[in-house]
Structures are given as structure tokens and as C-alpha cells.
PDB file of C-alpha atoms in Angstrom:
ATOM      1  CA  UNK A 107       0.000   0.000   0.000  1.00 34.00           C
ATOM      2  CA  UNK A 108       1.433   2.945  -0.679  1.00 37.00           C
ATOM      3  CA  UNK A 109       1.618   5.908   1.885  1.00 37.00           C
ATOM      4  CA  UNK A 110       0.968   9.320   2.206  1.00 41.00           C
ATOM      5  CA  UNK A 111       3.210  12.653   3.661  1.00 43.00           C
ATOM      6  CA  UNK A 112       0.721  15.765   3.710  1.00 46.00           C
ATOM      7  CA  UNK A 113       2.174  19.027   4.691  1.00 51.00           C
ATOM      8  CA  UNK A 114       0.527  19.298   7.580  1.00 49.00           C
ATOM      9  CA  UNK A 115       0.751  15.744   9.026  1.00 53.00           C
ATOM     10  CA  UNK A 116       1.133  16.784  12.726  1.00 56.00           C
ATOM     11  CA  UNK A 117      -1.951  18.527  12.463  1.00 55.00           C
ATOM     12  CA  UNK A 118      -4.904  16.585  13.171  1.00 59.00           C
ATOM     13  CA  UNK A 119      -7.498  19.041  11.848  1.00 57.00           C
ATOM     14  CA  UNK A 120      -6.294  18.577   8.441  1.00 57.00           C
ATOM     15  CA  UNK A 121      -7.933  15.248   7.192  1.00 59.00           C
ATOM     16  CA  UNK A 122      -6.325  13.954   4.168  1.00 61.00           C
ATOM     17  CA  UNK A 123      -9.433  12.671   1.446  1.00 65.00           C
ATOM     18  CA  UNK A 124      -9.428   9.359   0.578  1.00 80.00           C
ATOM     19  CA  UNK A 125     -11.093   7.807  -2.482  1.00 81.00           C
ATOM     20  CA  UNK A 126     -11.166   3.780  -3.135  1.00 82.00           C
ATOM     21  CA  UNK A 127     -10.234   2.717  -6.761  1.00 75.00           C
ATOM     22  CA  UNK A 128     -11.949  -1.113  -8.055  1.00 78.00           C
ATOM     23  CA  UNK A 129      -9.835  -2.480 -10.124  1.00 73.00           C
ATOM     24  CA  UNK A 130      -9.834  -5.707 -12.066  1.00 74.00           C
ATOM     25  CA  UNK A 131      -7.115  -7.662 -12.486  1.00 73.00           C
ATOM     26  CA  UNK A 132      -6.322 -11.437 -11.495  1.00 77.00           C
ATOM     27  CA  UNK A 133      -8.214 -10.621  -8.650  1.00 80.00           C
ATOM     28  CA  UNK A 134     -10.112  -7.346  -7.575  1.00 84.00           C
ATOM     29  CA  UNK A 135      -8.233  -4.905  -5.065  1.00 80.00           C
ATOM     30  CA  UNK A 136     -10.028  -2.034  -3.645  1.00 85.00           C
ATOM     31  CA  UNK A 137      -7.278   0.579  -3.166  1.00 82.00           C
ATOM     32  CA  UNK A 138      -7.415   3.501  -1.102  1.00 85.00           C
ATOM     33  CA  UNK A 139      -5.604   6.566  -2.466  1.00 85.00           C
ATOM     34  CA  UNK A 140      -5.586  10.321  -2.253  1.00 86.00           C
ATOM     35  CA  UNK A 141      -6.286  11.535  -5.764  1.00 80.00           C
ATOM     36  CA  UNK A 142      -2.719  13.038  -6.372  1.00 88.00           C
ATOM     37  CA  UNK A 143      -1.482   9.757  -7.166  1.00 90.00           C
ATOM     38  CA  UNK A 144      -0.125   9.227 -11.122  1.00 92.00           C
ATOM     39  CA  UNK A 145      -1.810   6.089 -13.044  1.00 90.00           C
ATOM     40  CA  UNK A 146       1.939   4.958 -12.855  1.00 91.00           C
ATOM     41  CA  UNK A 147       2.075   4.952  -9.451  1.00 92.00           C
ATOM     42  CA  UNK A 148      -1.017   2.942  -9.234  1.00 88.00           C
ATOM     43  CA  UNK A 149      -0.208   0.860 -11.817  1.00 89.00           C
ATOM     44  CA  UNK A 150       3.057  -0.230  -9.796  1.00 90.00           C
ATOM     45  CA  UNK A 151       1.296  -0.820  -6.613  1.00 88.00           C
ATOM     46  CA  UNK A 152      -1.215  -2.932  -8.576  1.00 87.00           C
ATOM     47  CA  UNK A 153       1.865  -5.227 -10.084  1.00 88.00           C
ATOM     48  CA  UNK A 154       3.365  -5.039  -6.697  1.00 88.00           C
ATOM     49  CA  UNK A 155       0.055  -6.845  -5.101  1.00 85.00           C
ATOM     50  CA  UNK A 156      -0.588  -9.469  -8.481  1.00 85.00           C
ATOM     51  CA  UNK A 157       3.174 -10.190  -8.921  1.00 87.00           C
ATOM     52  CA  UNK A 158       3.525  -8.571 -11.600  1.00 86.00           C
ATOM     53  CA  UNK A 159       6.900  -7.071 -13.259  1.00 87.00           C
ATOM     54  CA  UNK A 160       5.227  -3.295 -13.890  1.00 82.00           C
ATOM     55  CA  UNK A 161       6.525  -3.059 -17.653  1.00 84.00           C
ATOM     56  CA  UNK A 162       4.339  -5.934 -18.323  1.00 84.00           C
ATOM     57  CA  UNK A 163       1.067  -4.153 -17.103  1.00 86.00           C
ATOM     58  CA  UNK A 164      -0.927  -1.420 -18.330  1.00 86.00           C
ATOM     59  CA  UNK A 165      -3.962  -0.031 -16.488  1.00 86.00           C
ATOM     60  CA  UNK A 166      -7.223   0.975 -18.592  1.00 86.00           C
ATOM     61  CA  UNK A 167     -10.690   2.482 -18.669  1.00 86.00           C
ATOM     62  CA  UNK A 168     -13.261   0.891 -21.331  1.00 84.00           C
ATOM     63  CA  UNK A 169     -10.190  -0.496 -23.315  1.00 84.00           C
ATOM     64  CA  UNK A 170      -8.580   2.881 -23.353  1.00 87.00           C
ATOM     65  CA  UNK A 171      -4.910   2.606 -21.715  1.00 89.00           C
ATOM     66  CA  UNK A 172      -4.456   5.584 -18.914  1.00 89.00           C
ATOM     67  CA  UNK A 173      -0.991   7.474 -19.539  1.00 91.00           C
ATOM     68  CA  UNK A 174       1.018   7.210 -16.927  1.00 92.00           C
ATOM     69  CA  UNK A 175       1.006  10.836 -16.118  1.00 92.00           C
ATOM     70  CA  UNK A 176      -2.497  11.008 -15.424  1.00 89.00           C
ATOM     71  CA  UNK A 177      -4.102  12.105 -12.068  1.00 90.00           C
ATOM     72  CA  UNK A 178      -5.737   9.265 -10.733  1.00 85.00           C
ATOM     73  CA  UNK A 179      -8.204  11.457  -9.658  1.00 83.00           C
ATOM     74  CA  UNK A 180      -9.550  12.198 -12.530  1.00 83.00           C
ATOM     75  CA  UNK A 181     -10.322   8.689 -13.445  1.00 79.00           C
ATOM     76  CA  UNK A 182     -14.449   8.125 -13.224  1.00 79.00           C
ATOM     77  CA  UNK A 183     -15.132   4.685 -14.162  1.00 78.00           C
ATOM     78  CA  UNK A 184     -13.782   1.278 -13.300  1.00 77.00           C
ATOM     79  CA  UNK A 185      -9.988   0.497 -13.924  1.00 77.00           C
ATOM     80  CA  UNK A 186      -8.638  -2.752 -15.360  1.00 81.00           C
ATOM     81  CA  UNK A 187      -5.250  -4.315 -15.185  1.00 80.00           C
ATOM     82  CA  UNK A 188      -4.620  -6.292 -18.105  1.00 81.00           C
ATOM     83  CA  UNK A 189      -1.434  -7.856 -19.206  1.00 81.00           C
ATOM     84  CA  UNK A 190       0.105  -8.436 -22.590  1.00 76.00           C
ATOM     85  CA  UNK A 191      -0.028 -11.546 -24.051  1.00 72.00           C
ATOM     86  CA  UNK A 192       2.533 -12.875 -26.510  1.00 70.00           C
ATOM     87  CA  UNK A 193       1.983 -14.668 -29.700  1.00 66.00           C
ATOM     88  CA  UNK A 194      -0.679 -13.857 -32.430  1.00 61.00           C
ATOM     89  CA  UNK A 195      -0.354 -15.321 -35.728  1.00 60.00           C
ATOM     90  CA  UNK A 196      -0.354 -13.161 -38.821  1.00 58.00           C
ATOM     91  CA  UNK A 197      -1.883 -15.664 -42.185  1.00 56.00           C
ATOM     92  CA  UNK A 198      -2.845 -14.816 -45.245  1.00 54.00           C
ATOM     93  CA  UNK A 199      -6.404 -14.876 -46.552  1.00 54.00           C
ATOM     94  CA  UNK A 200      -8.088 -15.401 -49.754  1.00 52.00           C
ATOM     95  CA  UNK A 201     -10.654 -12.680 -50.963  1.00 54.00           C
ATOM     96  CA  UNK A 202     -12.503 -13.842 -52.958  1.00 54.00           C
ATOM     97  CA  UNK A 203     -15.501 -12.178 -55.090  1.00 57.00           C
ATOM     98  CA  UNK A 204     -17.939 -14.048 -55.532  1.00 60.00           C
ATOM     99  CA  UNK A 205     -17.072 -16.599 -58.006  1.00 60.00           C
ATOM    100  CA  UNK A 206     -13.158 -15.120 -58.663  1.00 57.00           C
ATOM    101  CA  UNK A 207     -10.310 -14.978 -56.381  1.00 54.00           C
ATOM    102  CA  UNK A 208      -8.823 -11.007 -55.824  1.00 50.00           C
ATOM    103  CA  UNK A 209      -5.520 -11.081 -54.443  1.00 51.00           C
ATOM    104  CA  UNK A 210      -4.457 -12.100 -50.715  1.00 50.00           C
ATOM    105  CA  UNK A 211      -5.158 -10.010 -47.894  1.00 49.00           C
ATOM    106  CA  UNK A 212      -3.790 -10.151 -44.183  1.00 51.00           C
ATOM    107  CA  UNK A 213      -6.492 -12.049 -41.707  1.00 49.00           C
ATOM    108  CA  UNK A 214      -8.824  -9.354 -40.277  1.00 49.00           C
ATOM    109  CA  UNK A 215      -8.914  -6.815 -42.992  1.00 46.00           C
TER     110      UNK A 215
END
């Protein structure tokens, strides 16, 4: 968990606001955090808690990736942590028209 050093930590007046971030990953985590927090910073506490190296991670919002320099509070909606997969397999395809065959095109275009 990461921790916090406010200005005025001695004073007990000054309550520091908390917000709690869901985030998918391997398993949920509800994380407490301030708000001043950078998506990086998240996103290597996250890989810290799924065992995760934190170059293999990237942290998103409705399959958007969040830049690492983002606020966290400014995030609205549920975060995932999703990990890249390797492989993928790259074929070629017929296209065909009809009754004559066009050329060859990459799978998925």
C-alpha cells in the first residue's frame, strides 16, 4: 500500500481525502488513495500486489490505456489491469468475389 506525507501531518485538523479505486485484475483490489497519485504509481502498486513485473502491465478504462502521467483522480469509471499476451499469428487470406479470387489479404482486414 502505498503511503501518504501531507504538509501538515502533525496537524490533526487537516484530514487527508481518501477515495477507493476497483480495479480488475487477477483478482479485484479495492485501493485507497488520495487523488494526487499518477496512473503509474497505481499501476506499480497494482503489479506489486498481483506479482507482476510493472513493464508488463498497463492499467485501462473501457479499453482505453491511462498514460502514466495522469491524475488518478480524474479517473471516473472502473480500472482494469490487463497484461500483454505474446503470440498472435499473422496468415494470409483469400478474398474472394464471388465466383473469382482477388488477391491475398492479411487475416482481419
Amino acid at each position: 500500500m502505498l503511503t501518504y506525507a501531507s504538509e501538515h501531518a502533525d496537524s490533526p485538523e487537516i484530514p487527508v481525502a481518501k477515495m477507493q479505486l476497483f480495479v480488475r485484475g487477477q483478482e479485484p483490489h479495492v485501493v485507497d488513495v488520495t487523488g494526487e497519485e499518477t496512473v503509474g504509481q497505481l499501476r506499480a502498486q497494482l503489479c506489486a500486489l498481483e506479482g507482476l513485473a510493472a513493464d508488463e502491465a498497463r492499467l485501462s478504462v473501457g479499453g482505453v490505456a491511462l498514460a502514466d502521467d495522469v491524475l488518478v483522480n480524474s479517473i471516473q469509471a472502473e480500472v482494469e489491469l490487463d497484461v500483454g499476451l505474446l503470440g498472435g499469428e499473422w496468415r494470409a487470406a483469400a478474398v474472394w468475389d464471388g465466383r473469382r479470387r482477388l488477391g491475398v489479404a492479411a487475416a482481419g482486414e
